[in-house]
PDB file of C-alpha atoms and ligand atoms in Angstrom:
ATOM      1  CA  UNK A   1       5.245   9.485  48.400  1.00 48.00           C
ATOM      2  CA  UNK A   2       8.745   9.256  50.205  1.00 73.00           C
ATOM      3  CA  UNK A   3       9.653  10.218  53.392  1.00 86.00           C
ATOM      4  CA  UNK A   4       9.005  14.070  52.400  1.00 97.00           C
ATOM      5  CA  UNK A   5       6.370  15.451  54.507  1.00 98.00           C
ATOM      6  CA  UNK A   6       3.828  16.157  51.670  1.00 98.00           C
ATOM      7  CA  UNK A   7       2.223  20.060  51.480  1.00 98.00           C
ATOM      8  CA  UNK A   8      -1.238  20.280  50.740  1.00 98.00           C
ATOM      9  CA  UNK A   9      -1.448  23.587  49.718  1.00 99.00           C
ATOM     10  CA  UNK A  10      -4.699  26.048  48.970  1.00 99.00           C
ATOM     11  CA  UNK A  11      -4.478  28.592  46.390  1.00 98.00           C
ATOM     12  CA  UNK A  12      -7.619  30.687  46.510  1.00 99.00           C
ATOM     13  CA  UNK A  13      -6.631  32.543  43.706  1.00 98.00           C
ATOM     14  CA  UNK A  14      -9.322  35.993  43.060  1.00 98.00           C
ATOM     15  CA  UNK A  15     -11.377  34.092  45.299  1.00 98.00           C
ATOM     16  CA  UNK A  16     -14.011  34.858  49.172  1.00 98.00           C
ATOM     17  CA  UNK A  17     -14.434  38.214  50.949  1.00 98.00           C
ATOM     18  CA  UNK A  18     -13.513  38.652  54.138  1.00 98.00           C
ATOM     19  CA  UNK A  19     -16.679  36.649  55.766  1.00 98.00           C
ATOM     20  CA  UNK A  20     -16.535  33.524  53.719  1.00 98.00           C
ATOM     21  CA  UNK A  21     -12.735  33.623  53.609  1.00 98.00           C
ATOM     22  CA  UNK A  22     -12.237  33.658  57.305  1.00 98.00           C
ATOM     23  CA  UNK A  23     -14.942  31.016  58.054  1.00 98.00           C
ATOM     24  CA  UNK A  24     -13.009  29.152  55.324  1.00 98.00           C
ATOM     25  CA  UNK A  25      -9.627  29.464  57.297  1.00 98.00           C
ATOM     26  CA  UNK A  26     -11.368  28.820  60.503  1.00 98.00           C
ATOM     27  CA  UNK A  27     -12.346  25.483  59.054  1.00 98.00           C
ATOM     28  CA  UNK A  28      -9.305  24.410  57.951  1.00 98.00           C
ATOM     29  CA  UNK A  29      -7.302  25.664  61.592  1.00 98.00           C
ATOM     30  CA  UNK A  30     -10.014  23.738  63.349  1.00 98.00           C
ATOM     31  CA  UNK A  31      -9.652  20.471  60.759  1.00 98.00           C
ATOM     32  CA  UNK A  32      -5.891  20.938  61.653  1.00 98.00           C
ATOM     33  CA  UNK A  33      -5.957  21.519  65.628  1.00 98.00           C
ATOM     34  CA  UNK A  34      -8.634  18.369  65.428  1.00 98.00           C
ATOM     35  CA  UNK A  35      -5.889  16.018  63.388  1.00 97.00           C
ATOM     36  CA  UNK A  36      -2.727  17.096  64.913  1.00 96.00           C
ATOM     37  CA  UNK A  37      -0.956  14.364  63.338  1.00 96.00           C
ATOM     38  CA  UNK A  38      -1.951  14.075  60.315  1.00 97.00           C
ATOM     39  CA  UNK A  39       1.443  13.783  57.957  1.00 97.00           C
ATOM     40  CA  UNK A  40       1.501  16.822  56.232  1.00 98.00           C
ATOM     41  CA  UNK A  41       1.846  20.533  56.275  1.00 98.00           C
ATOM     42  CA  UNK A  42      -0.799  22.535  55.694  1.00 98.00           C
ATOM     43  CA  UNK A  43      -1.055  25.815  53.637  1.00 99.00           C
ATOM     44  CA  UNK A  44      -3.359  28.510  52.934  1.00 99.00           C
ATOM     45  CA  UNK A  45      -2.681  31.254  50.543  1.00 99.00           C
ATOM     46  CA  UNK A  46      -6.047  33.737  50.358  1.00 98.00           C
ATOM     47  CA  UNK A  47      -5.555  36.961  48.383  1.00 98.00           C
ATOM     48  CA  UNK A  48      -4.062  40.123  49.640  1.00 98.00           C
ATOM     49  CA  UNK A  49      -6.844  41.489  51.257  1.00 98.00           C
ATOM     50  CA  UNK A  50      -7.685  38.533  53.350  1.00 98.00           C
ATOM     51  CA  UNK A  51      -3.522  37.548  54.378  1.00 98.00           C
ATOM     52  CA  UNK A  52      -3.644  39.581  57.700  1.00 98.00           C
ATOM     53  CA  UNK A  53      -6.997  38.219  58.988  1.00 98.00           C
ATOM     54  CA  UNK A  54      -6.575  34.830  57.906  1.00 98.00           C
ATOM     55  CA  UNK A  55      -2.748  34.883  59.236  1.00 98.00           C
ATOM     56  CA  UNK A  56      -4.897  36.188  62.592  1.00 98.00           C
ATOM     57  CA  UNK A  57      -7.641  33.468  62.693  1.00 98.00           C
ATOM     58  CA  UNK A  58      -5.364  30.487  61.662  1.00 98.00           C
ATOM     59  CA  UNK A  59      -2.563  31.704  64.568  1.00 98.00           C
ATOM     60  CA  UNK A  60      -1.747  28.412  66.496  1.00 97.00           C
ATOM     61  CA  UNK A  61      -3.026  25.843  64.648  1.00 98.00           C
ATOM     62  CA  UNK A  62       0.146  24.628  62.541  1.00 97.00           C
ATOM     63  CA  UNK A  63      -1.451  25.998  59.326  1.00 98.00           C
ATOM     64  CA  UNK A  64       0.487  28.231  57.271  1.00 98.00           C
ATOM     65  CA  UNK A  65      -0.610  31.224  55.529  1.00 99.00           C
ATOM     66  CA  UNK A  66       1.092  32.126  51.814  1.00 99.00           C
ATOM     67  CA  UNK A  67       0.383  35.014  49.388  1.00 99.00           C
ATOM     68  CA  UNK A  68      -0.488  33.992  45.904  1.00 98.00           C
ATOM     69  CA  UNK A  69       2.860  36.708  44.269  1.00 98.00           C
ATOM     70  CA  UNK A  70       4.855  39.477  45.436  1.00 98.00           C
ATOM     71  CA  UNK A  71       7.466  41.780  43.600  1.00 98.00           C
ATOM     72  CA  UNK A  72      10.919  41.274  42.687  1.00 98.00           C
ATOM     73  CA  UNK A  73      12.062  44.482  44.807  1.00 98.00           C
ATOM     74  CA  UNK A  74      12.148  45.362  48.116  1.00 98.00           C
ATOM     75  CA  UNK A  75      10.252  48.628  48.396  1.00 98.00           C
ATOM     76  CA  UNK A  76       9.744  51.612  46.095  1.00 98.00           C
ATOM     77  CA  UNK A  77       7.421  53.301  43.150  1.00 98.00           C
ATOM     78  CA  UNK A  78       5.512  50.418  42.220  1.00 98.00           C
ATOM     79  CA  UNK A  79       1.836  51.123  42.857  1.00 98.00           C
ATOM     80  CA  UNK A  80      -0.393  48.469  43.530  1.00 97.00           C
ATOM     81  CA  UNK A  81       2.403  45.525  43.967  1.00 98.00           C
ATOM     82  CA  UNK A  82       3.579  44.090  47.437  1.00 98.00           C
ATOM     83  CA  UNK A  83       7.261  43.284  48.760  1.00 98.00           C
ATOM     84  CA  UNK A  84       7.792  39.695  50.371  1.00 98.00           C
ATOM     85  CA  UNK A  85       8.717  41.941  53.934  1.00 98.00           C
ATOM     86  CA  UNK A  86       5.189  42.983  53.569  1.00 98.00           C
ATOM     87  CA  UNK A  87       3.881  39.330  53.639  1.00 98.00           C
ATOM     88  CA  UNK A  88       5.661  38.633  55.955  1.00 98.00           C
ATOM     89  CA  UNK A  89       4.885  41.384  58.204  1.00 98.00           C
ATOM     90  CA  UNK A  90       1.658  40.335  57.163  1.00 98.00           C
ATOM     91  CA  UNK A  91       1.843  36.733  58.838  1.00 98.00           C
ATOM     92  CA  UNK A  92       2.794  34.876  55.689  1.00 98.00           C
ATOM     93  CA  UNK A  93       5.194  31.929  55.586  1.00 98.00           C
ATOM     94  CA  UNK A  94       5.214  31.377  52.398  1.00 99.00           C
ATOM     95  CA  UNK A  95       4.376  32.789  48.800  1.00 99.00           C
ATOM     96  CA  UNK A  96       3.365  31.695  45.036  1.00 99.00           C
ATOM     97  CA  UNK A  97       5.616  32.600  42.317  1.00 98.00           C
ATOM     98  CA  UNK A  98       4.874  32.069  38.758  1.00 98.00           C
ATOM     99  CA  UNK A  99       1.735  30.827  38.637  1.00 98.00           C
ATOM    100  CA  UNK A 100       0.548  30.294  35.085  1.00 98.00           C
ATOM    101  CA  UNK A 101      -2.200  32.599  35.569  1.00 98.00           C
ATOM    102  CA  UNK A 102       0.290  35.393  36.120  1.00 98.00           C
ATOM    103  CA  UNK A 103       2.736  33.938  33.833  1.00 98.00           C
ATOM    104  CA  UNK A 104      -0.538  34.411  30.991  1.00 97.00           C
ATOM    105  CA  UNK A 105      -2.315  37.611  32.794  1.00 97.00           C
ATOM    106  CA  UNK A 106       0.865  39.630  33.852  1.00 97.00           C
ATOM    107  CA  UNK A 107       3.742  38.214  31.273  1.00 98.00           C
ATOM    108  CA  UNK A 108       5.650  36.997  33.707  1.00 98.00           C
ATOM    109  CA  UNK A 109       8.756  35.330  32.666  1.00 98.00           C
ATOM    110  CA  UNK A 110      11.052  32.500  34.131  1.00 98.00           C
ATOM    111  CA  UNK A 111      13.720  35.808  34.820  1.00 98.00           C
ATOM    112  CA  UNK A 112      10.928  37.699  36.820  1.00 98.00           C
ATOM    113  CA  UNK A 113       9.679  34.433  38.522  1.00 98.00           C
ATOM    114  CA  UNK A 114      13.362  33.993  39.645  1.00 98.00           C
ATOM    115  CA  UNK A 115      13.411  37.396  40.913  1.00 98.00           C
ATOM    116  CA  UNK A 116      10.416  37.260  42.644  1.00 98.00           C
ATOM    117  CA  UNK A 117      11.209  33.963  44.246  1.00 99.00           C
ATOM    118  CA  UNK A 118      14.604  35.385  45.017  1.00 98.00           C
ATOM    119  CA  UNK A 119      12.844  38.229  46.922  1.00 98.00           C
ATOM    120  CA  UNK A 120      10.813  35.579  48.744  1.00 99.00           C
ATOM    121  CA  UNK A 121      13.438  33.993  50.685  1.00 98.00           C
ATOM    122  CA  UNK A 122      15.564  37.004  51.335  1.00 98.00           C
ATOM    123  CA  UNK A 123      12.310  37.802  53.751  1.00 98.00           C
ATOM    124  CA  UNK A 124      12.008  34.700  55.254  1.00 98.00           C
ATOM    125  CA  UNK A 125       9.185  33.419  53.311  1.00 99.00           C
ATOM    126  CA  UNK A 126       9.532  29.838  51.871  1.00 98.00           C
ATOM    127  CA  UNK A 127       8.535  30.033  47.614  1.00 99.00           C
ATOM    128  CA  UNK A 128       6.729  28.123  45.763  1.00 99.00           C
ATOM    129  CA  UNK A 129       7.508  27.947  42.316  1.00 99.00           C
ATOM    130  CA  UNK A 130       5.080  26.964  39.544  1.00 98.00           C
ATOM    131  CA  UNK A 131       5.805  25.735  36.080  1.00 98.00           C
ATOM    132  CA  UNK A 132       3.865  23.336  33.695  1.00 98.00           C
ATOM    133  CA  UNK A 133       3.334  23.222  30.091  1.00 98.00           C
ATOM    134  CA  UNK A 134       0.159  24.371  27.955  1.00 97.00           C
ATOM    135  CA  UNK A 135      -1.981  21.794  26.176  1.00 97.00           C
ATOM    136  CA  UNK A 136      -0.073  23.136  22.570  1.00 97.00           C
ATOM    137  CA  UNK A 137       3.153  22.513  24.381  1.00 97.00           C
ATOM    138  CA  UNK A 138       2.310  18.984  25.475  1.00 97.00           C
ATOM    139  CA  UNK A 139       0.879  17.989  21.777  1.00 96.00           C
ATOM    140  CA  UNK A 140       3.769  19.170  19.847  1.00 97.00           C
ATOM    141  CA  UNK A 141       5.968  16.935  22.077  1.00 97.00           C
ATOM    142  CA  UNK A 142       7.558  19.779  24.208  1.00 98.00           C
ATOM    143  CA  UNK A 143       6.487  18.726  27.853  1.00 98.00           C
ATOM    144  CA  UNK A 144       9.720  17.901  29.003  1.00 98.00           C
ATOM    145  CA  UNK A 145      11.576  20.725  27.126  1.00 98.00           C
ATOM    146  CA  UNK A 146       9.374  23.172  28.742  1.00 98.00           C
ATOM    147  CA  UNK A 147       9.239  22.237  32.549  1.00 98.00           C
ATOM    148  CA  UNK A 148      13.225  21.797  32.154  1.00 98.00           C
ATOM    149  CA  UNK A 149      13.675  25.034  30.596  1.00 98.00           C
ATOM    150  CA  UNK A 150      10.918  26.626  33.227  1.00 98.00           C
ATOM    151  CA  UNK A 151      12.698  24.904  36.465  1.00 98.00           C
ATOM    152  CA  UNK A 152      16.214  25.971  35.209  1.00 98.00           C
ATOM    153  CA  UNK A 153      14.889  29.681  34.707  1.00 98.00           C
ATOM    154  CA  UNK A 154      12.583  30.053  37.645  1.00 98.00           C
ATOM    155  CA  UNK A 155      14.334  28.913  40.427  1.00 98.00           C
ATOM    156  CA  UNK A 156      16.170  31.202  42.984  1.00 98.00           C
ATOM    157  CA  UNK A 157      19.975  31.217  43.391  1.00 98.00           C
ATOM    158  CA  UNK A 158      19.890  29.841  46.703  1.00 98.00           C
ATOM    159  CA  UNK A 159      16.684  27.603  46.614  1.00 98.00           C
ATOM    160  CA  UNK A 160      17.275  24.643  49.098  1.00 98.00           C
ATOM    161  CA  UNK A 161      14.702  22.032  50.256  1.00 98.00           C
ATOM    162  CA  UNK A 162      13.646  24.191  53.277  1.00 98.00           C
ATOM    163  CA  UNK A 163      12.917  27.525  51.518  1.00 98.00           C
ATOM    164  CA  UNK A 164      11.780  25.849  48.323  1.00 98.00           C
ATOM    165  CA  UNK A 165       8.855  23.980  46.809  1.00 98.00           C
ATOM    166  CA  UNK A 166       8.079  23.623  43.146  1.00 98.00           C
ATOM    167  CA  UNK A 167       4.568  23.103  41.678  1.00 98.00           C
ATOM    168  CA  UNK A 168       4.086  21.141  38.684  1.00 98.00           C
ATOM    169  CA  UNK A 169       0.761  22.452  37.406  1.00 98.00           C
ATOM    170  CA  UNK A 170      -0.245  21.268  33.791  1.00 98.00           C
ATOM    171  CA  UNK A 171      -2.184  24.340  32.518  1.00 98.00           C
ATOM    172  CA  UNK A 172      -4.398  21.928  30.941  1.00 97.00           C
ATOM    173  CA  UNK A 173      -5.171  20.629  33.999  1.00 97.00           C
ATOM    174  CA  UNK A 174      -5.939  23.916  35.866  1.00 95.00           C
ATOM    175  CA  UNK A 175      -9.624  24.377  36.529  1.00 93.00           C
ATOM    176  CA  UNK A 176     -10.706  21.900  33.572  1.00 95.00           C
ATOM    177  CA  UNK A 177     -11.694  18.950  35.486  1.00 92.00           C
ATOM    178  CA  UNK A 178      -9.227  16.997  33.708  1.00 94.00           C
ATOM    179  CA  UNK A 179      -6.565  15.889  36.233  1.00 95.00           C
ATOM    180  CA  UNK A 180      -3.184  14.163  35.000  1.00 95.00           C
ATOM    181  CA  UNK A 181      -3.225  10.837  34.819  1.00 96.00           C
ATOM    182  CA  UNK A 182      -0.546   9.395  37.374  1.00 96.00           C
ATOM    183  CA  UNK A 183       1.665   8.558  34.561  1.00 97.00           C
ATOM    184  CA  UNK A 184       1.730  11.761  33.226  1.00 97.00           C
ATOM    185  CA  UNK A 185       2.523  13.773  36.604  1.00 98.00           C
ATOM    186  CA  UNK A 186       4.955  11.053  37.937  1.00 98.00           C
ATOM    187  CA  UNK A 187       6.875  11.587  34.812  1.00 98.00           C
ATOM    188  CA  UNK A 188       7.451  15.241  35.002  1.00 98.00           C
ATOM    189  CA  UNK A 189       7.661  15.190  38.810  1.00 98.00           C
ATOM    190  CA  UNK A 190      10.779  12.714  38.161  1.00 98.00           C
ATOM    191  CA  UNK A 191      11.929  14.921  35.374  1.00 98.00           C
ATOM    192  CA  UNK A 192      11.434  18.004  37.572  1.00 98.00           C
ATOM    193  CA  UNK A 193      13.369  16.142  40.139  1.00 98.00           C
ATOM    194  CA  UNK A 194      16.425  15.124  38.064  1.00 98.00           C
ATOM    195  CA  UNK A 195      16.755  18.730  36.813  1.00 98.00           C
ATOM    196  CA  UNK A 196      16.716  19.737  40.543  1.00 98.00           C
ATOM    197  CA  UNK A 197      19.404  17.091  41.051  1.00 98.00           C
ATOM    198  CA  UNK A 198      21.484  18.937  38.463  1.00 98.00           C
ATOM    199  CA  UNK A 199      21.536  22.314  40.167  1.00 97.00           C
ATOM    200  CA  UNK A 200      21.551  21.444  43.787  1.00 98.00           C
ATOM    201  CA  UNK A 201      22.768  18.517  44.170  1.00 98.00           C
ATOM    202  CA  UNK A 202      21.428  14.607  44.314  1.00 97.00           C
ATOM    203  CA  UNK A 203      21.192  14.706  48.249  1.00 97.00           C
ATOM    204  CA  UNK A 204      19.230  18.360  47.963  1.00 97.00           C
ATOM    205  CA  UNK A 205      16.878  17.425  45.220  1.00 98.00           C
ATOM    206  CA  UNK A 206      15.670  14.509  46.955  1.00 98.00           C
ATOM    207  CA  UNK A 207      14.473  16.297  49.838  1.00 98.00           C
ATOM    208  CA  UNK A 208      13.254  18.902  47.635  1.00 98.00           C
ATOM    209  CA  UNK A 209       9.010  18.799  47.565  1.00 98.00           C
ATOM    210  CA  UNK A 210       7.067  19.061  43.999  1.00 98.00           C
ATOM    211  CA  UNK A 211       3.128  19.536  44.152  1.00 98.00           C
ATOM    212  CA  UNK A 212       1.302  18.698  41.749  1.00 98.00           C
ATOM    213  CA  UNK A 213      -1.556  21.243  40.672  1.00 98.00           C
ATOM    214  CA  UNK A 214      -4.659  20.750  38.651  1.00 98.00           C
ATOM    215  CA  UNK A 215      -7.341  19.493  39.399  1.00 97.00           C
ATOM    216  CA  UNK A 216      -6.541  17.994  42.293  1.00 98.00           C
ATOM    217  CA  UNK A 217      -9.527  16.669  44.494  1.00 98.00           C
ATOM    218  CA  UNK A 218     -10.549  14.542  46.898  1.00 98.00           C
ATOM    219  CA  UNK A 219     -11.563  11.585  44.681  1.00 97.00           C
ATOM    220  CA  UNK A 220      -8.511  11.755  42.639  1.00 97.00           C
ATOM    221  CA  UNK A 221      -5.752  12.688  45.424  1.00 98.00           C
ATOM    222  CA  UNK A 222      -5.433   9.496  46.921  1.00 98.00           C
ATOM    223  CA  UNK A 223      -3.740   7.990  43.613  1.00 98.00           C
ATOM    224  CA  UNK A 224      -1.614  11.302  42.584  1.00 98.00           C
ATOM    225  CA  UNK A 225      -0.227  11.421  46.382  1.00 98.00           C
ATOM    226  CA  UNK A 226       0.528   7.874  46.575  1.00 97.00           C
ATOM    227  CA  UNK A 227       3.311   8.702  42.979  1.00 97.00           C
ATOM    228  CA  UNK A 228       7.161   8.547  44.036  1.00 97.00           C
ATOM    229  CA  UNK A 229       7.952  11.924  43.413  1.00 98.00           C
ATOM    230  CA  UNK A 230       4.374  14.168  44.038  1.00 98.00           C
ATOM    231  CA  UNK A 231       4.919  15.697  47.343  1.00 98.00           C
ATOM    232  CA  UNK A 232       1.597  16.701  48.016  1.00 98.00           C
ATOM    233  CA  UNK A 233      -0.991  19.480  45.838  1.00 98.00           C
ATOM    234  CA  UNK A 234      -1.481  23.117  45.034  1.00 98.00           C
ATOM    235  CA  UNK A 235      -5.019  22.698  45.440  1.00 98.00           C
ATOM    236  CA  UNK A 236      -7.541  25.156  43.329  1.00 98.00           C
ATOM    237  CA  UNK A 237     -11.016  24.785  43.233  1.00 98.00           C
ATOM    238  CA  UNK A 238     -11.075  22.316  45.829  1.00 98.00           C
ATOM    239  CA  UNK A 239      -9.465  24.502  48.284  1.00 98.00           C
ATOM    240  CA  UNK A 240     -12.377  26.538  48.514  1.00 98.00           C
ATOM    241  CA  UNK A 241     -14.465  24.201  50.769  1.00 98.00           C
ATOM    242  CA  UNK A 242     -13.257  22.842  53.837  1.00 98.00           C
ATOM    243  CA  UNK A 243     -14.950  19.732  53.275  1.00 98.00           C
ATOM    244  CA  UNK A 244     -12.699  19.021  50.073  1.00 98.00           C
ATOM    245  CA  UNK A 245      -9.800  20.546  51.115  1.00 98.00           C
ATOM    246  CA  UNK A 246      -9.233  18.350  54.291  1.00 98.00           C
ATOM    247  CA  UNK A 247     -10.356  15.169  52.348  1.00 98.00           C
ATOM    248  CA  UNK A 248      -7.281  15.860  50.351  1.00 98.00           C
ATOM    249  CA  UNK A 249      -5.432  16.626  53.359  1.00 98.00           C
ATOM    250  CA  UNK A 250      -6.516  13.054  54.850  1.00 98.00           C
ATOM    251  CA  UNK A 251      -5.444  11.206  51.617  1.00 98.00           C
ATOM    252  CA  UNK A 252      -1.651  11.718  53.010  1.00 97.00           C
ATOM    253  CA  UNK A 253      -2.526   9.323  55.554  1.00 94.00           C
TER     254      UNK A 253
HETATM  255  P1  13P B   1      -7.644  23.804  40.231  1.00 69.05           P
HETATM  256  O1  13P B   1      -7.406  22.876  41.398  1.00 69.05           O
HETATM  257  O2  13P B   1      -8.874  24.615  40.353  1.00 69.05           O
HETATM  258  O3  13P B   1      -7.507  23.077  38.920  1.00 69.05           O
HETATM  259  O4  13P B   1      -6.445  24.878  40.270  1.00 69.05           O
HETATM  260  C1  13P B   1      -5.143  24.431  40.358  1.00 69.05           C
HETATM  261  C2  13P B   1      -4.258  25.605  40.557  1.00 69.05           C
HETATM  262  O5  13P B   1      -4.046  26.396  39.658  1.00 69.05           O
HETATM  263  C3  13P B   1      -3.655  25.789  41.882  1.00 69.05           C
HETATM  264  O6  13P B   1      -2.675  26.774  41.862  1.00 69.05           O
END
């Protein structure tokens, strides 16, 4: 850690109808209004459905509310997609672009994740970016190649420390139980971090925060927080219970 605030961040991916999901954001506002000064933000990103009523029942208690995508344009013929206005409208501060998932389930590409992250911060909405490399890519030696070439291709013309966050999320790592070892993430989070350097600026990139994603909970957290460069988590599975989710939040302390 550094002196960037760390983001603990849920994604609740196709995840909780509206009675679980709002008990689950009450949990967290009320964890939050309890430890006021806890050092880090605090993020919540539910699916579509739930962004309005979570945005509602987490109003005033320093937690932030993200969407999980939205779409590159600003309005139009695109049935069933969502414009970043409309998250925000919704109550959303923030959104998830490129998540592997929709990199895999939707073919999204480092151009489109651009785009979409580019639509993000025209509205107002901070983006977080997601890249990582598959399990293939990290045993044929391409790990670095891959997050370089996914950070140079994903992230928005005008991405600055304030309206950007990247997520490192090894897809390996994603919902497998098997976490990174700290060697592994710090490495890519300082590669991640030198390519940022590159395009923004040395000053920029280090106040620039990179999650890490995968796996993340609360008996591993401590150790992955405590790396140089991990500015906090994009928290899955453990994001679905308050009870985990805030003992990750508590391992900034
Ligand atoms: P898990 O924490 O369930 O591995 O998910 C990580 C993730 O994909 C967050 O975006």
């Amino acid at each position: 850690m550094s002196n960037r605030r760390p983001l603990i961040a849920g994604n609740w991916k196709m995840n909780k109808l509206s009675a679980d999901g709002l008990a689950l954001a009450a949990g967290v506002a009320g964890r939050r209004r309890a430890q006021p000064d806890l050092p880090c933000d605090v993020l919540v990103c539910p699916p579509f459905t739930l962004l309005s009523e979570v945005a509602k029942a987490v109003a005033g208690s320093g937690v932030m509310v993200g969407a999980q995508d939205c779409h590159a344009k600003v309005s139009g013929a695109h049935t069933g997609d969502i414009a970043a206005a409309m998250l925000k409208d919704a109550g959303c501060g923030a959104v998830i672009v490129g998540h592997s998932e929709r990199r895999t389930d939707h073919g999204e590409t480092d151009a489109m994740v651009k785009a979409k992250a580019e639509a993000a911060l025209a509205a107002g909405l901070m983006a977080v970016v997601c890249v990582g490399e598959t399990l293939a890519e990290r045993d044929a030696g391409r790990t670095f190649e891959v997050n370089r070439s996914q950070v140079q291709g994903s992230l928005p013309d005008g991405a600055n420390a304030a309206n950007t966050v990247i997520a490192y999320e090894p897809v390996w790592a994603i919902g497998t139980g098997r976490v990174a070892t700290p060697e592994q993430a710090q490495d890519v989070h300082a590669l991640i971090r030198a390519e940022l350097a590159a395009r923004l600026g040395a000053a920029e990139a280090a106040k620039m925060r990179i999650l890490y994603g995968g796996s993340m909970k609360p008996d591993n957290a401590k150790a992955l927080l405590a790396l140089p460069d991990v500015d906090g988590g994009l928290i899955g599975g453990a994001a679905l219970k308050v009870e985990d989710f805030w003992a990750i939040a508590e391992a900034c302390a």
